[in-house]
Amino acid sequence: MNYTIHQLQIFLKVVQTKSITKASEELFMTQPAVSIQLKNLQDQFEIPLTEVISRQLHVTDFGHEIAILAERVVQELENINYKTQAYQGILSGKLRISAASTGKYVIPYFLSGFMEKNTGIDLVLDVTNKSRVVESLKNNEIDFALVSVIPEKLSIEEELLIENKLYLVGNRPIRDENKPLIYREQGSATRLAMEKYFESHRVNQRKRMELTSNEAVKQAVIAGLGYSIMPLIGIQNELINKQLFILTQEDLPLKTEWRLIWLKGKKMSPVSLAFLDFIQSEKQEILHQNFNWYLEY
């Protein structure tokens, strides 16, 4: 056997994405380069790791077994690097965070100073929908989750970061009542807040659009397809450029809190504890430097 760590890493990405094209994109490699390394690894085994059926790549049972072992090897290699850095007095390890989609406008500002200060830390940040965030937290796959609504039936601890304000917005200063409301997908915190608001105010307008990301909703509103209640945090540039306008509406803005949450009783790693300490000590300065415009609304 003469396979390399690099080949194992590429194979793991192929197993994860089930596609050489997607694996090459995520690894910032060309497709031929990925294919060559995959072939070089396959040449070490007499049993196929993958097979192509109807032009679709499939990982064989044997391939899945090798992937499990390869993941352990790669993890142990990372542990060697972290251990070396620890002996040099450098805080090292992985910080895993999952954020609801609109959280991408919040969490980077709370990470940048910490990552700059601690160069031995590897960040894994997954920006996804709320359901996936909660699932990752339940399965203890992450250190922290960034959400604006606390998940039900889940015992957690939290650190509040910044208020989440939601306004009714359109692409003109005056609302056209003939245009529909645009909703996020089922399970979204913004969708839930929007439904509760219109139910409590007895607005009986048939939903005519449902989109699966905050960015998609924003572009639809800019294009004049309708109106939506959206988090202020994600539309600063559009307000400045007059692509979007905040429309006056009774009892708006809706307000929740962006918060960092973690499982209650979780045994935190040194990296997680250091990040939480950084947030608690630097939060006010981060808000002052990056969110003054937002706090003034």
CSV table of C-alpha atoms in Angstrom, one decimal:
chain,number,residue,atom,x,y,z
A,1,MET,CA,0.0,0.0,0.0
A,2,ASN,CA,1.4,3.4,-1.0
A,3,TYR,CA,-1.6,5.8,-0.7
A,4,THR,CA,-1.2,9.4,0.6
A,5,ILE,CA,-3.0,11.5,3.1
A,6,HIS,CA,-3.9,13.8,0.1
A,7,GLN,CA,-5.6,10.9,-1.7
A,8,LEU,CA,-7.6,10.0,1.4
A,9,GLN,CA,-8.7,13.6,1.8
A,10,ILE,CA,-9.8,13.7,-1.8
A,11,PHE,CA,-11.6,10.4,-1.6
A,12,LEU,CA,-13.5,11.6,1.5
A,13,LYS,CA,-14.7,14.7,-0.3
A,14,VAL,CA,-15.9,12.5,-3.2
A,15,VAL,CA,-17.7,10.2,-0.8
A,16,GLN,CA,-19.3,13.3,0.9
A,17,THR,CA,-20.4,15.0,-2.3
A,18,LYS,CA,-21.0,11.8,-4.4
A,19,SER,CA,-19.6,13.7,-7.3
A,20,ILE,CA,-16.1,14.4,-8.8
A,21,THR,CA,-17.3,17.7,-10.1
A,22,LYS,CA,-18.6,18.9,-6.7
A,23,ALA,CA,-15.6,17.5,-5.0
A,24,SER,CA,-13.2,19.4,-7.3
A,25,GLU,CA,-15.1,22.6,-6.7
A,26,GLU,CA,-15.0,22.3,-2.9
A,27,LEU,CA,-11.3,21.3,-3.0
A,28,PHE,CA,-10.4,24.1,-5.5
A,29,MET,CA,-8.9,21.5,-7.9
A,30,THR,CA,-9.6,20.6,-11.5
A,31,GLN,CA,-11.8,17.6,-12.3
A,32,PRO,CA,-8.9,15.7,-14.0
A,33,ALA,CA,-6.7,16.3,-11.0
A,34,VAL,CA,-9.3,14.8,-8.7
A,35,SER,CA,-9.9,11.9,-11.1
A,36,ILE,CA,-6.2,11.1,-11.2
A,37,GLN,CA,-5.8,11.0,-7.4
A,38,LEU,CA,-8.9,8.9,-7.1
A,39,LYS,CA,-7.5,6.4,-9.6
A,40,ASN,CA,-4.2,6.4,-7.9
A,41,LEU,CA,-5.9,5.5,-4.6
A,42,GLN,CA,-8.1,2.9,-6.3
A,43,ASP,CA,-5.0,1.2,-7.8
A,44,GLN,CA,-4.0,0.3,-4.2
A,45,PHE,CA,-7.1,-2.0,-3.9
A,46,GLU,CA,-8.3,-4.9,-5.9
A,47,ILE,CA,-11.9,-4.2,-4.8
A,48,PRO,CA,-13.7,-1.1,-6.3
A,49,LEU,CA,-14.2,1.9,-4.1
A,50,THR,CA,-16.6,3.5,-6.5
A,51,GLU,CA,-18.7,2.6,-9.5
A,52,VAL,CA,-20.6,4.6,-12.1
A,53,ILE,CA,-24.1,3.5,-12.9
A,54,SER,CA,-26.2,5.5,-15.5
A,55,ARG,CA,-23.5,8.2,-15.4
A,56,GLN,CA,-24.0,8.6,-11.6
A,57,LEU,CA,-21.1,8.0,-9.2
A,58,HIS,CA,-21.8,5.5,-6.4
A,59,VAL,CA,-19.6,4.6,-3.5
A,60,THR,CA,-19.4,0.8,-3.0
A,61,ASP,CA,-19.9,-0.9,0.4
A,62,PHE,CA,-16.1,-1.4,0.5
A,63,GLY,CA,-15.6,2.2,-0.4
A,64,HIS,CA,-17.8,3.3,2.6
A,65,GLU,CA,-15.7,1.1,4.9
A,66,ILE,CA,-12.5,2.6,3.6
A,67,ALA,CA,-14.0,6.1,4.0
A,68,ILE,CA,-14.7,5.5,7.7
A,69,LEU,CA,-11.1,4.4,8.3
A,70,ALA,CA,-9.8,7.3,6.1
A,71,GLU,CA,-11.7,9.8,8.2
A,72,ARG,CA,-10.0,8.4,11.3
A,73,VAL,CA,-6.6,8.7,9.7
A,74,VAL,CA,-7.2,12.3,8.6
A,75,GLN,CA,-8.6,13.2,12.1
A,76,GLU,CA,-5.6,11.8,13.8
A,77,LEU,CA,-3.3,13.8,11.5
A,78,GLU,CA,-5.2,16.9,12.5
A,79,ASN,CA,-4.8,15.9,16.2
A,80,ILE,CA,-1.0,15.6,15.7
A,81,ASN,CA,-0.9,19.2,14.3
A,82,TYR,CA,-3.1,20.5,17.2
A,83,LYS,CA,-1.0,18.7,19.8
A,84,THR,CA,2.2,20.1,18.3
A,85,GLN,CA,0.7,23.6,18.5
A,86,ALA,CA,-0.5,23.1,22.0
A,87,TYR,CA,3.1,22.2,23.1
A,88,GLN,CA,4.2,25.5,21.5
A,89,GLY,CA,1.6,27.4,23.6
A,90,ILE,CA,-0.7,28.0,20.7
A,91,LEU,CA,-4.5,27.4,21.2
A,92,SER,CA,-5.5,24.9,18.6
A,93,GLY,CA,-8.4,22.7,17.5
A,94,LYS,CA,-11.6,23.0,15.6
A,95,LEU,CA,-14.5,25.4,16.2
A,96,ARG,CA,-17.7,24.2,14.7
A,97,ILE,CA,-20.6,26.6,14.3
A,98,SER,CA,-23.9,26.2,12.4
A,99,ALA,CA,-25.9,29.4,11.6
A,100,ALA,CA,-29.3,30.1,10.3
A,101,SER,CA,-29.1,31.6,6.8
A,102,THR,CA,-29.6,35.3,7.9
A,103,GLY,CA,-27.0,34.7,10.5
A,104,LYS,CA,-24.3,35.1,7.8
A,105,TYR,CA,-24.7,38.9,8.3
A,106,VAL,CA,-24.0,38.5,12.0
A,107,ILE,CA,-21.5,35.8,12.9
A,108,PRO,CA,-18.5,36.8,10.8
A,109,TYR,CA,-18.1,40.0,12.9
A,110,PHE,CA,-18.0,38.0,16.1
A,111,LEU,CA,-15.4,35.5,14.6
A,112,SER,CA,-12.9,37.7,12.8
A,113,GLY,CA,-11.1,39.1,15.8
A,114,PHE,CA,-11.0,35.7,17.5
A,115,MET,CA,-9.7,33.9,14.5
A,116,GLU,CA,-7.0,36.6,13.9
A,117,LYS,CA,-5.9,36.2,17.5
A,118,ASN,CA,-5.8,32.4,17.4
A,119,THR,CA,-4.2,31.3,14.2
A,120,GLY,CA,-4.0,27.6,15.3
A,121,ILE,CA,-7.8,27.2,15.2
A,122,ASP,CA,-9.6,25.8,12.3
A,123,LEU,CA,-13.2,27.1,11.7
A,124,VAL,CA,-16.0,25.0,10.3
A,125,LEU,CA,-19.0,27.3,9.7
A,126,ASP,CA,-22.1,25.9,8.2
A,127,VAL,CA,-24.7,28.5,7.1
A,128,THR,CA,-27.9,26.6,6.4
A,129,ASN,CA,-31.7,26.6,7.2
A,130,LYS,CA,-33.0,26.6,10.7
A,131,SER,CA,-34.1,22.9,10.6
A,132,ARG,CA,-30.6,21.8,9.7
A,133,VAL,CA,-29.0,24.0,12.4
A,134,VAL,CA,-31.3,22.5,15.1
A,135,GLU,CA,-30.6,19.0,13.9
A,136,SER,CA,-26.8,19.6,14.0
A,137,LEU,CA,-27.2,20.9,17.6
A,138,LYS,CA,-29.4,17.9,18.7
A,139,ASN,CA,-26.8,15.5,17.3
A,140,ASN,CA,-24.0,17.2,19.1
A,141,GLU,CA,-22.2,17.7,15.7
A,142,ILE,CA,-21.3,21.4,16.5
A,143,ASP,CA,-20.0,23.5,19.3
A,144,PHE,CA,-22.5,26.4,18.9
A,145,ALA,CA,-25.5,27.3,16.9
A,146,LEU,CA,-26.6,30.8,15.9
A,147,VAL,CA,-30.4,31.3,15.9
A,148,SER,CA,-32.9,34.0,16.4
A,149,VAL,CA,-35.6,31.7,18.0
A,150,ILE,CA,-34.8,29.2,20.7
A,151,PRO,CA,-35.6,25.6,19.5
A,152,GLU,CA,-38.5,23.9,21.3
A,153,LYS,CA,-37.9,20.8,23.5
A,154,LEU,CA,-34.2,21.3,23.7
A,155,SER,CA,-32.2,22.1,26.8
A,156,ILE,CA,-29.7,24.8,25.9
A,157,GLU,CA,-27.6,27.6,27.3
A,158,GLU,CA,-27.2,30.9,25.4
A,159,GLU,CA,-25.3,34.1,24.9
A,160,LEU,CA,-27.2,37.0,23.4
A,161,LEU,CA,-25.4,38.8,20.6
A,162,ILE,CA,-27.7,41.4,18.9
A,163,GLU,CA,-31.4,42.2,18.5
A,164,ASN,CA,-33.0,40.9,15.4
A,165,LYS,CA,-35.4,43.4,13.8
A,166,LEU,CA,-37.9,42.5,11.1
A,167,TYR,CA,-39.6,45.1,8.9
A,168,LEU,CA,-42.1,45.0,6.0
A,169,VAL,CA,-40.1,45.9,2.9
A,170,GLY,CA,-40.9,46.6,-0.8
A,171,ASN,CA,-39.1,48.0,-3.8
A,172,ARG,CA,-41.1,51.3,-3.6
A,173,PRO,CA,-41.9,53.6,-0.7
A,174,ILE,CA,-45.7,53.0,-1.0
A,175,ARG,CA,-47.2,49.5,-0.9
A,176,ASP,CA,-49.3,48.1,-3.8
A,177,GLU,CA,-52.0,46.1,-2.1
A,178,ASN,CA,-52.5,44.0,-5.2
A,179,LYS,CA,-49.1,42.5,-5.0
A,180,PRO,CA,-48.6,39.3,-2.9
A,181,LEU,CA,-46.7,38.6,0.3
A,182,ILE,CA,-43.5,36.5,-0.2
A,183,TYR,CA,-42.7,33.9,2.5
A,184,ARG,CA,-39.7,31.9,3.4
A,185,GLU,CA,-39.9,28.1,3.5
A,186,GLN,CA,-41.7,26.1,6.2
A,187,GLY,CA,-39.6,25.9,9.3
A,188,SER,CA,-37.8,29.2,8.8
A,189,ALA,CA,-37.8,31.5,11.9
A,190,THR,CA,-38.6,34.5,9.6
A,191,ARG,CA,-41.6,32.5,8.2
A,192,LEU,CA,-42.9,31.7,11.6
A,193,ALA,CA,-42.6,35.3,12.8
A,194,MET,CA,-44.3,36.5,9.6
A,195,GLU,CA,-47.2,34.1,9.9
A,196,LYS,CA,-47.8,35.0,13.5
A,197,TYR,CA,-47.8,38.7,12.7
A,198,PHE,CA,-50.3,38.5,9.9
A,199,GLU,CA,-52.6,36.1,11.8
A,200,SER,CA,-52.7,38.4,14.9
A,201,HIS,CA,-53.5,41.3,12.6
A,202,ARG,CA,-56.1,39.4,10.7
A,203,VAL,CA,-54.5,40.0,7.3
A,204,ASN,CA,-56.1,37.4,5.1
A,205,GLN,CA,-54.0,37.6,2.0
A,206,ARG,CA,-53.4,34.3,0.1
A,207,LYS,CA,-49.8,33.3,0.0
A,208,ARG,CA,-48.6,33.3,-3.6
A,209,MET,CA,-44.9,32.9,-3.2
A,210,GLU,CA,-42.6,30.8,-1.0
A,211,LEU,CA,-38.9,30.9,-1.4
A,212,THR,CA,-36.2,28.9,0.2
A,213,SER,CA,-33.6,31.5,1.2
A,214,ASN,CA,-33.5,35.1,2.5
A,215,GLU,CA,-31.4,36.1,-0.5
A,216,ALA,CA,-34.0,34.7,-2.9
A,217,VAL,CA,-36.8,36.6,-1.1
A,218,LYS,CA,-34.7,39.8,-1.2
A,219,GLN,CA,-34.1,39.6,-4.9
A,220,ALA,CA,-37.8,38.8,-5.5
A,221,VAL,CA,-38.8,41.9,-3.6
A,222,ILE,CA,-36.3,44.1,-5.4
A,223,ALA,CA,-37.7,42.8,-8.7
A,224,GLY,CA,-41.2,44.0,-7.7
A,225,LEU,CA,-42.8,40.5,-7.3
A,226,GLY,CA,-44.3,41.4,-3.9
A,227,TYR,CA,-43.6,42.3,-0.3
A,228,SER,CA,-42.1,40.5,2.6
A,229,ILE,CA,-41.2,40.9,6.3
A,230,MET,CA,-37.4,40.7,6.3
A,231,PRO,CA,-34.5,41.0,8.9
A,232,LEU,CA,-33.0,44.5,8.7
A,233,ILE,CA,-29.6,43.0,9.2
A,234,GLY,CA,-29.5,41.7,5.7
A,235,ILE,CA,-30.7,44.6,3.7
A,236,GLN,CA,-28.4,47.5,4.6
A,237,ASN,CA,-26.9,48.0,1.1
A,238,GLU,CA,-30.3,47.7,-0.6
A,239,LEU,CA,-31.7,50.4,1.7
A,240,ILE,CA,-28.8,52.7,1.0
A,241,ASN,CA,-29.1,52.2,-2.7
A,242,LYS,CA,-32.9,52.6,-2.6
A,243,GLN,CA,-33.5,49.2,-4.0
A,244,LEU,CA,-35.6,48.4,-1.0
A,245,PHE,CA,-37.8,50.6,1.3
A,246,ILE,CA,-39.1,50.0,4.8
A,247,LEU,CA,-42.9,50.3,4.7
A,248,THR,CA,-44.7,51.6,7.8
A,249,GLN,CA,-46.9,48.9,9.3
A,250,GLU,CA,-48.6,48.6,12.7
A,251,ASP,CA,-46.6,46.9,15.4
A,252,LEU,CA,-43.5,46.6,13.3
A,253,PRO,CA,-40.6,45.9,13.6
A,254,LEU,CA,-40.9,42.5,15.1
A,255,LYS,CA,-38.0,41.8,17.5
A,256,THR,CA,-36.2,38.7,18.5
A,257,GLU,CA,-32.6,38.1,19.5
A,258,TRP,CA,-29.7,36.6,17.6
A,259,ARG,CA,-28.1,34.3,20.1
A,260,LEU,CA,-25.3,31.8,20.3
A,261,ILE,CA,-26.7,28.6,21.9
A,262,TRP,CA,-25.1,25.3,22.9
A,263,LEU,CA,-26.4,22.1,24.6
A,264,LYS,CA,-26.9,22.4,28.3
A,265,GLY,CA,-24.3,20.4,30.2
A,266,LYS,CA,-22.0,20.1,27.1
A,267,LYS,CA,-18.4,19.5,28.0
A,268,MET,CA,-16.8,22.3,26.1
A,269,SER,CA,-13.4,22.1,24.4
A,270,PRO,CA,-10.7,24.7,25.3
A,271,VAL,CA,-11.4,26.3,21.9
A,272,SER,CA,-15.1,26.6,22.6
A,273,LEU,CA,-14.4,28.1,26.1
A,274,ALA,CA,-12.0,30.6,24.6
A,275,PHE,CA,-14.4,31.7,21.9
A,276,LEU,CA,-17.2,32.1,24.5
A,277,ASP,CA,-14.9,34.1,26.7
A,278,PHE,CA,-14.0,36.3,23.7
A,279,ILE,CA,-17.6,36.9,22.8
A,280,GLN,CA,-18.5,37.9,26.4
A,281,SER,CA,-15.5,40.3,26.8
A,282,GLU,CA,-15.6,41.8,23.3
A,283,LYS,CA,-19.3,41.9,22.4
A,284,GLN,CA,-19.9,45.6,23.1
A,285,GLU,CA,-16.9,46.6,21.1
A,286,ILE,CA,-17.9,44.4,18.2
A,287,LEU,CA,-21.4,46.0,18.2
A,288,HIS,CA,-19.9,49.5,18.4
A,289,GLN,CA,-17.5,49.0,15.5
A,290,ASN,CA,-19.7,47.0,13.1
A,291,PHE,CA,-23.4,47.6,13.9
A,292,ASN,CA,-23.9,51.2,14.9
A,293,TRP,CA,-26.0,51.8,11.8
A,294,TYR,CA,-28.2,48.9,12.7
A,295,LEU,CA,-28.7,49.8,16.4
A,296,GLU,CA,-29.9,53.3,15.4
A,297,TYR,CA,-33.0,51.9,13.6
